[in-house]
């Protein structure tokens, strides 16, 4: 009996040792460095997290300092542009910050500016009647060609697209010259010049249209300030109903119209007449 018990104990120890060796091998494959299987039991059931970064340079490549953050010039404020851009016609084209990465193992990064191509060009102004020497970027030259002329580009481009103090000053000068010429045309039309009458008429029409638009904007702004926010569709419906009520009160239109036959009955009568004529043609003999 003693021999049997000793043999069974030896077999149990041998099996336990093989299981422990298997556990150690699996633990070393997963990245563990335990000295004995009993020191870290249940380690295979825990999350294996990597806490060490083997290359600090590689980690610094993704630092927020080197992150590229591009903002469209339309959404930039004036203080975000450089002085060169504000005192030239660049159409929002400003200095761009780029990052240069070295190829050698140091993985150094260097920030550098990329400047837009600006040239001092001679541009003709139809309104002023003379040439202007102005610093213009390549992108702005393309936009001027798209607009058709220098004056049209300055007058029709919005502030958030122009992004230039120089362009705003030029626009102010062009508008003052146009206002002075409009006043001269109206004076000539009042004096009896036949050539100036149609031009003065179109000028007055445009002025009235602008006044009406500004009044509409002001009334709309005041109504919103008071808290009466109303859509254009609802406002049109309200004005239309008020106008029709006035017409009914004045007796221009009746309040109720006589209801005639529905449209489908009228269409049905047309189809019935057509069908009857076809039946009559079919019923007649061929010789007649």
Short mmCIF file of C-alpha atoms in Angstrom, two decimals:
data_model
loop_
_atom_site.label_atom_id
_atom_site.label_comp_id
_atom_site.label_asym_id
_atom_site.label_seq_id
_atom_site.Cartn_x
_atom_site.Cartn_y
_atom_site.Cartn_z
CA UNK A 1 0.00 0.00 0.00
CA UNK A 2 2.85 2.39 0.88
CA UNK A 3 4.50 1.73 -2.51
CA UNK A 4 1.25 2.43 -4.36
CA UNK A 5 0.71 5.69 -2.53
CA UNK A 6 4.31 6.82 -3.27
CA UNK A 7 3.88 6.02 -6.98
CA UNK A 8 0.62 8.01 -7.20
CA UNK A 9 2.24 11.00 -5.45
CA UNK A 10 5.15 10.96 -7.92
CA UNK A 11 2.79 10.88 -10.92
CA UNK A 12 0.80 13.81 -9.48
CA UNK A 13 4.01 15.85 -8.97
CA UNK A 14 5.16 15.07 -12.52
CA UNK A 15 1.84 16.17 -14.04
CA UNK A 16 1.82 19.36 -11.94
CA UNK A 17 5.34 20.17 -13.12
CA UNK A 18 4.43 19.76 -16.82
CA UNK A 19 1.37 22.01 -16.38
CA UNK A 20 3.50 24.62 -14.65
CA UNK A 21 6.05 24.52 -17.48
CA UNK A 22 3.26 25.02 -20.03
CA UNK A 23 1.97 28.02 -18.06
CA UNK A 24 5.46 29.53 -17.94
CA UNK A 25 5.92 29.10 -21.71
CA UNK A 26 2.57 30.75 -22.51
CA UNK A 27 3.31 33.62 -20.11
CA UNK A 28 6.73 34.25 -21.70
CA UNK A 29 5.08 34.28 -25.19
CA UNK A 30 2.68 37.00 -24.03
CA UNK A 31 5.56 39.22 -22.84
CA UNK A 32 5.79 38.28 -19.15
CA UNK A 33 9.07 37.90 -17.19
CA UNK A 34 7.97 36.03 -14.07
CA UNK A 35 10.48 33.80 -12.26
CA UNK A 36 7.98 31.15 -11.20
CA UNK A 37 4.49 30.20 -12.31
CA UNK A 38 3.12 30.68 -8.82
CA UNK A 39 4.35 34.28 -8.51
CA UNK A 40 1.89 35.60 -11.18
CA UNK A 41 -1.04 33.29 -11.25
CA UNK A 42 -4.11 34.22 -13.34
CA UNK A 43 -1.97 36.63 -15.44
CA UNK A 44 -3.26 35.14 -18.67
CA UNK A 45 -6.77 36.30 -17.85
CA UNK A 46 -5.78 39.99 -17.38
CA UNK A 47 -5.43 42.66 -20.11
CA UNK A 48 -2.00 42.88 -21.72
CA UNK A 49 -1.25 46.64 -21.93
CA UNK A 50 1.83 48.17 -23.50
CA UNK A 51 3.11 50.91 -21.22
CA UNK A 52 6.62 51.46 -22.56
CA UNK A 53 7.42 53.55 -25.67
CA UNK A 54 10.58 52.17 -27.24
CA UNK A 55 11.36 55.32 -29.31
CA UNK A 56 10.77 58.75 -27.82
CA UNK A 57 11.39 60.41 -31.21
CA UNK A 58 8.65 58.32 -32.76
CA UNK A 59 6.30 59.33 -29.96
CA UNK A 60 7.08 63.05 -30.44
CA UNK A 61 6.11 62.86 -34.12
CA UNK A 62 2.45 62.89 -33.08
CA UNK A 63 2.74 65.72 -30.56
CA UNK A 64 -0.02 68.38 -30.88
CA UNK A 65 2.64 71.03 -31.53
CA UNK A 66 3.26 69.48 -34.96
CA UNK A 67 -0.38 68.98 -35.81
CA UNK A 68 -1.51 70.62 -39.05
CA UNK A 69 -4.45 72.93 -38.36
CA UNK A 70 -5.78 74.52 -41.56
CA UNK A 71 -8.42 77.24 -41.36
CA UNK A 72 -10.12 78.56 -44.48
CA UNK A 73 -9.45 82.29 -45.01
CA UNK A 74 -13.19 82.97 -45.22
CA UNK A 75 -13.54 82.01 -41.53
CA UNK A 76 -10.47 83.91 -40.34
CA UNK A 77 -10.52 87.20 -38.45
CA UNK A 78 -8.50 90.22 -39.55
CA UNK A 79 -5.87 89.82 -36.83
CA UNK A 80 -5.09 86.29 -38.10
CA UNK A 81 -3.66 87.62 -41.38
CA UNK A 82 -0.17 89.03 -41.81
CA UNK A 83 0.45 92.68 -42.67
CA UNK A 84 1.70 91.73 -46.14
CA UNK A 85 -1.63 90.09 -46.93
CA UNK A 86 -3.71 92.97 -45.53
CA UNK A 87 -1.76 95.57 -47.57
CA UNK A 88 -1.96 93.70 -50.88
CA UNK A 89 -4.57 92.02 -53.09
CA UNK A 90 -4.14 88.34 -52.16
CA UNK A 91 -7.79 87.13 -52.02
CA UNK A 92 -7.17 85.46 -48.64
CA UNK A 93 -3.91 83.80 -49.71
CA UNK A 94 -1.62 84.04 -46.67
CA UNK A 95 1.56 82.46 -45.30
CA UNK A 96 1.24 78.71 -44.73
CA UNK A 97 3.19 76.90 -41.99
CA UNK A 98 4.72 73.63 -43.20
CA UNK A 99 6.71 70.97 -41.35
CA UNK A 100 9.96 69.50 -42.70
CA UNK A 101 10.86 66.03 -41.39
CA UNK A 102 14.44 64.70 -41.67
CA UNK A 103 15.13 61.23 -43.06
CA UNK A 104 17.94 60.25 -40.69
CA UNK A 105 17.11 58.34 -37.46
CA UNK A 106 16.90 61.49 -35.37
CA UNK A 107 13.47 62.25 -36.92
CA UNK A 108 13.82 66.01 -36.37
CA UNK A 109 10.95 68.29 -37.36
CA UNK A 110 11.35 71.92 -38.42
CA UNK A 111 8.56 74.41 -39.07
CA UNK A 112 8.94 76.83 -42.00
CA UNK A 113 6.71 79.39 -43.75
CA UNK A 114 5.55 79.16 -47.36
CA UNK A 115 4.90 82.65 -48.75
CA UNK A 116 2.46 83.30 -51.64
CA UNK A 117 3.84 84.63 -54.91
CA UNK A 118 3.18 88.38 -54.96
CA UNK A 119 4.10 90.75 -57.80
CA UNK A 120 3.76 94.52 -58.15
CA UNK A 121 1.64 94.86 -61.30
CA UNK A 122 0.18 97.76 -63.28
CA UNK A 123 -3.63 97.44 -63.37
CA UNK A 124 -6.04 99.64 -65.35
CA UNK A 125 -9.11 101.15 -63.65
CA UNK A 126 -11.99 102.20 -65.92
CA UNK A 127 -13.71 104.23 -63.19
CA UNK A 128 -10.59 106.15 -62.11
CA UNK A 129 -9.28 106.43 -65.67
CA UNK A 130 -5.62 105.67 -64.95
CA UNK A 131 -3.22 102.81 -64.12
CA UNK A 132 -2.46 101.64 -60.56
CA UNK A 133 0.70 99.90 -59.37
CA UNK A 134 -0.45 97.35 -56.78
CA UNK A 135 1.00 94.23 -55.05
CA UNK A 136 -1.10 91.32 -56.31
CA UNK A 137 -0.78 87.58 -55.65
CA UNK A 138 -1.12 84.87 -58.27
CA UNK A 139 -4.47 83.74 -56.85
CA UNK A 140 -5.85 87.31 -56.95
CA UNK A 141 -4.79 87.72 -60.62
CA UNK A 142 -6.82 84.61 -61.45
CA UNK A 143 -9.85 86.05 -59.60
CA UNK A 144 -9.52 89.42 -61.39
CA UNK A 145 -9.51 87.61 -64.74
CA UNK A 146 -12.61 85.66 -63.66
CA UNK A 147 -14.43 88.88 -62.69
CA UNK A 148 -13.60 90.50 -66.03
CA UNK A 149 -11.88 93.67 -64.84
CA UNK A 150 -10.11 95.17 -61.85
CA UNK A 151 -13.03 97.50 -60.96
CA UNK A 152 -15.58 94.69 -61.09
CA UNK A 153 -13.41 92.50 -58.86
CA UNK A 154 -13.06 95.24 -56.23
CA UNK A 155 -16.77 96.18 -56.26
CA UNK A 156 -18.32 92.68 -56.37
CA UNK A 157 -16.00 90.67 -54.08
CA UNK A 158 -17.25 90.23 -50.50
CA UNK A 159 -15.22 91.38 -47.49
CA UNK A 160 -14.57 87.86 -46.18
CA UNK A 161 -13.19 86.84 -49.61
CA UNK A 162 -11.20 90.02 -50.27
CA UNK A 163 -9.41 90.05 -46.86
CA UNK A 164 -7.45 93.21 -47.66
CA UNK A 165 -7.35 96.72 -46.20
CA UNK A 166 -5.94 97.96 -49.49
CA UNK A 167 -8.94 96.49 -51.33
CA UNK A 168 -11.37 98.16 -48.90
CA UNK A 169 -9.74 101.57 -49.46
CA UNK A 170 -9.89 101.11 -53.23
CA UNK A 171 -13.57 100.11 -53.00
CA UNK A 172 -14.35 103.26 -50.99
CA UNK A 173 -12.65 105.44 -53.64
CA UNK A 174 -14.47 103.73 -56.52
CA UNK A 175 -17.88 104.06 -54.82
CA UNK A 176 -17.33 107.79 -54.12
CA UNK A 177 -16.40 108.39 -57.78
CA UNK A 178 -19.51 106.49 -58.94
CA UNK A 179 -21.76 108.49 -56.58
CA UNK A 180 -20.33 111.76 -57.89
CA UNK A 181 -20.91 110.67 -61.48
CA UNK A 182 -24.49 109.60 -60.72
CA UNK A 183 -25.22 113.04 -59.24
CA UNK A 184 -23.75 114.65 -62.37
CA UNK A 185 -25.97 112.47 -64.61
CA UNK A 186 -29.11 113.40 -62.64
CA UNK A 187 -28.21 117.11 -62.89
CA UNK A 188 -27.72 116.79 -66.66
CA UNK A 189 -31.09 115.02 -67.00
CA UNK A 190 -32.79 117.82 -65.02
CA UNK A 191 -31.15 120.40 -67.30
CA UNK A 192 -32.75 118.65 -70.29
CA UNK A 193 -29.97 116.54 -71.80
CA UNK A 194 -31.81 113.76 -73.78
CA UNK A 195 -28.85 111.34 -73.58
CA UNK A 196 -28.69 111.53 -69.78
CA UNK A 197 -32.43 110.93 -69.16
CA UNK A 198 -32.47 107.07 -69.53
CA UNK A 199 -29.25 106.78 -67.49
CA UNK A 200 -30.67 108.99 -64.72
CA UNK A 201 -33.93 107.00 -64.77
CA UNK A 202 -32.07 103.70 -64.21
CA UNK A 203 -30.00 105.33 -61.42
CA UNK A 204 -33.13 106.55 -59.61
CA UNK A 205 -34.78 103.14 -59.96
CA UNK A 206 -31.73 101.44 -58.44
CA UNK A 207 -31.64 103.94 -55.58
CA UNK A 208 -35.33 103.32 -54.82
CA UNK A 209 -34.75 99.57 -54.90
CA UNK A 210 -31.84 99.87 -52.46
CA UNK A 211 -33.92 102.08 -50.15
CA UNK A 212 -36.77 99.56 -50.19
CA UNK A 213 -34.39 96.71 -49.40
CA UNK A 214 -32.78 98.59 -46.52
CA UNK A 215 -36.23 99.49 -45.13
CA UNK A 216 -37.32 95.87 -45.40
CA UNK A 217 -34.18 94.73 -43.56
CA UNK A 218 -34.70 97.35 -40.85
CA UNK A 219 -38.36 96.40 -40.30
CA UNK A 220 -37.46 92.73 -40.24
CA UNK A 221 -34.70 93.40 -37.70
CA UNK A 222 -37.05 95.45 -35.50
CA UNK A 223 -39.74 92.74 -35.58
CA UNK A 224 -37.18 90.14 -34.57
CA UNK A 225 -35.93 92.36 -31.77
CA UNK A 226 -39.47 92.60 -30.43
CA UNK A 227 -39.73 88.81 -30.46
CA UNK A 228 -42.03 88.36 -33.48
CA UNK A 229 -40.00 85.97 -35.60
CA UNK A 230 -41.93 85.12 -38.74
CA UNK A 231 -40.86 83.26 -41.88
CA UNK A 232 -41.16 84.84 -45.33
CA UNK A 233 -43.78 82.30 -46.43
CA UNK A 234 -45.97 83.01 -43.41
CA UNK A 235 -45.52 86.76 -43.82
CA UNK A 236 -46.57 86.59 -47.50
CA UNK A 237 -49.65 84.54 -46.56
CA UNK A 238 -50.63 87.07 -43.89
CA UNK A 239 -50.30 90.04 -46.29
CA UNK A 240 -52.25 88.18 -49.00
CA UNK A 241 -55.13 87.38 -46.61
CA UNK A 242 -55.26 90.98 -45.34
CA UNK A 243 -55.38 92.27 -48.94
CA UNK A 244 -58.22 89.89 -49.88
CA UNK A 245 -60.22 90.83 -46.77
CA UNK A 246 -59.96 94.52 -47.78
CA UNK A 247 -61.16 93.66 -51.31
CA UNK A 248 -64.16 91.75 -49.89
CA UNK A 249 -65.05 94.66 -47.56
CA UNK A 250 -64.89 97.14 -50.45
CA UNK A 251 -67.09 94.88 -52.58
CA UNK A 252 -64.50 94.24 -55.29
CA UNK A 253 -64.72 90.45 -55.01
CA UNK A 254 -67.47 88.31 -53.44
CA UNK A 255 -66.88 86.46 -50.22
CA UNK A 256 -68.20 83.16 -51.66
CA UNK A 257 -68.20 81.94 -55.25
CA UNK A 258 -70.94 79.74 -56.74
CA UNK A 259 -69.74 76.17 -56.80
CA UNK A 260 -70.03 74.76 -60.30
CA UNK A 261 -69.61 71.21 -61.45
CA UNK A 262 -66.34 69.56 -60.48
CA UNK A 263 -63.65 69.34 -63.09
CA UNK A 264 -63.83 65.57 -63.40
CA UNK A 265 -67.47 65.79 -64.52
CA UNK A 266 -66.61 68.28 -67.26
CA UNK A 267 -63.83 66.00 -68.49
CA UNK A 268 -66.18 63.02 -68.33
CA UNK A 269 -68.75 64.79 -70.53
CA UNK A 270 -66.07 65.48 -73.17
CA UNK A 271 -65.06 61.82 -73.20
CA UNK A 272 -68.72 60.72 -73.45
CA UNK A 273 -69.31 62.94 -76.51
CA UNK A 274 -66.19 61.55 -78.16
CA UNK A 275 -67.28 57.98 -77.42
CA UNK A 276 -70.78 58.60 -78.86
CA UNK A 277 -69.36 60.02 -82.08
CA UNK A 278 -67.14 56.94 -82.48
CA UNK A 279 -70.11 54.61 -81.90
CA UNK A 280 -72.15 56.45 -84.55
CA UNK A 281 -69.35 56.11 -87.09
CA UNK A 282 -69.02 52.39 -86.37
CA UNK A 283 -72.80 51.79 -86.60
CA UNK A 284 -73.07 53.35 -90.08
CA UNK A 285 -72.69 50.86 -93.01
CA UNK A 286 -69.49 50.98 -95.07
CA UNK A 287 -71.20 51.97 -98.36
CA UNK A 288 -72.80 55.14 -96.94
#
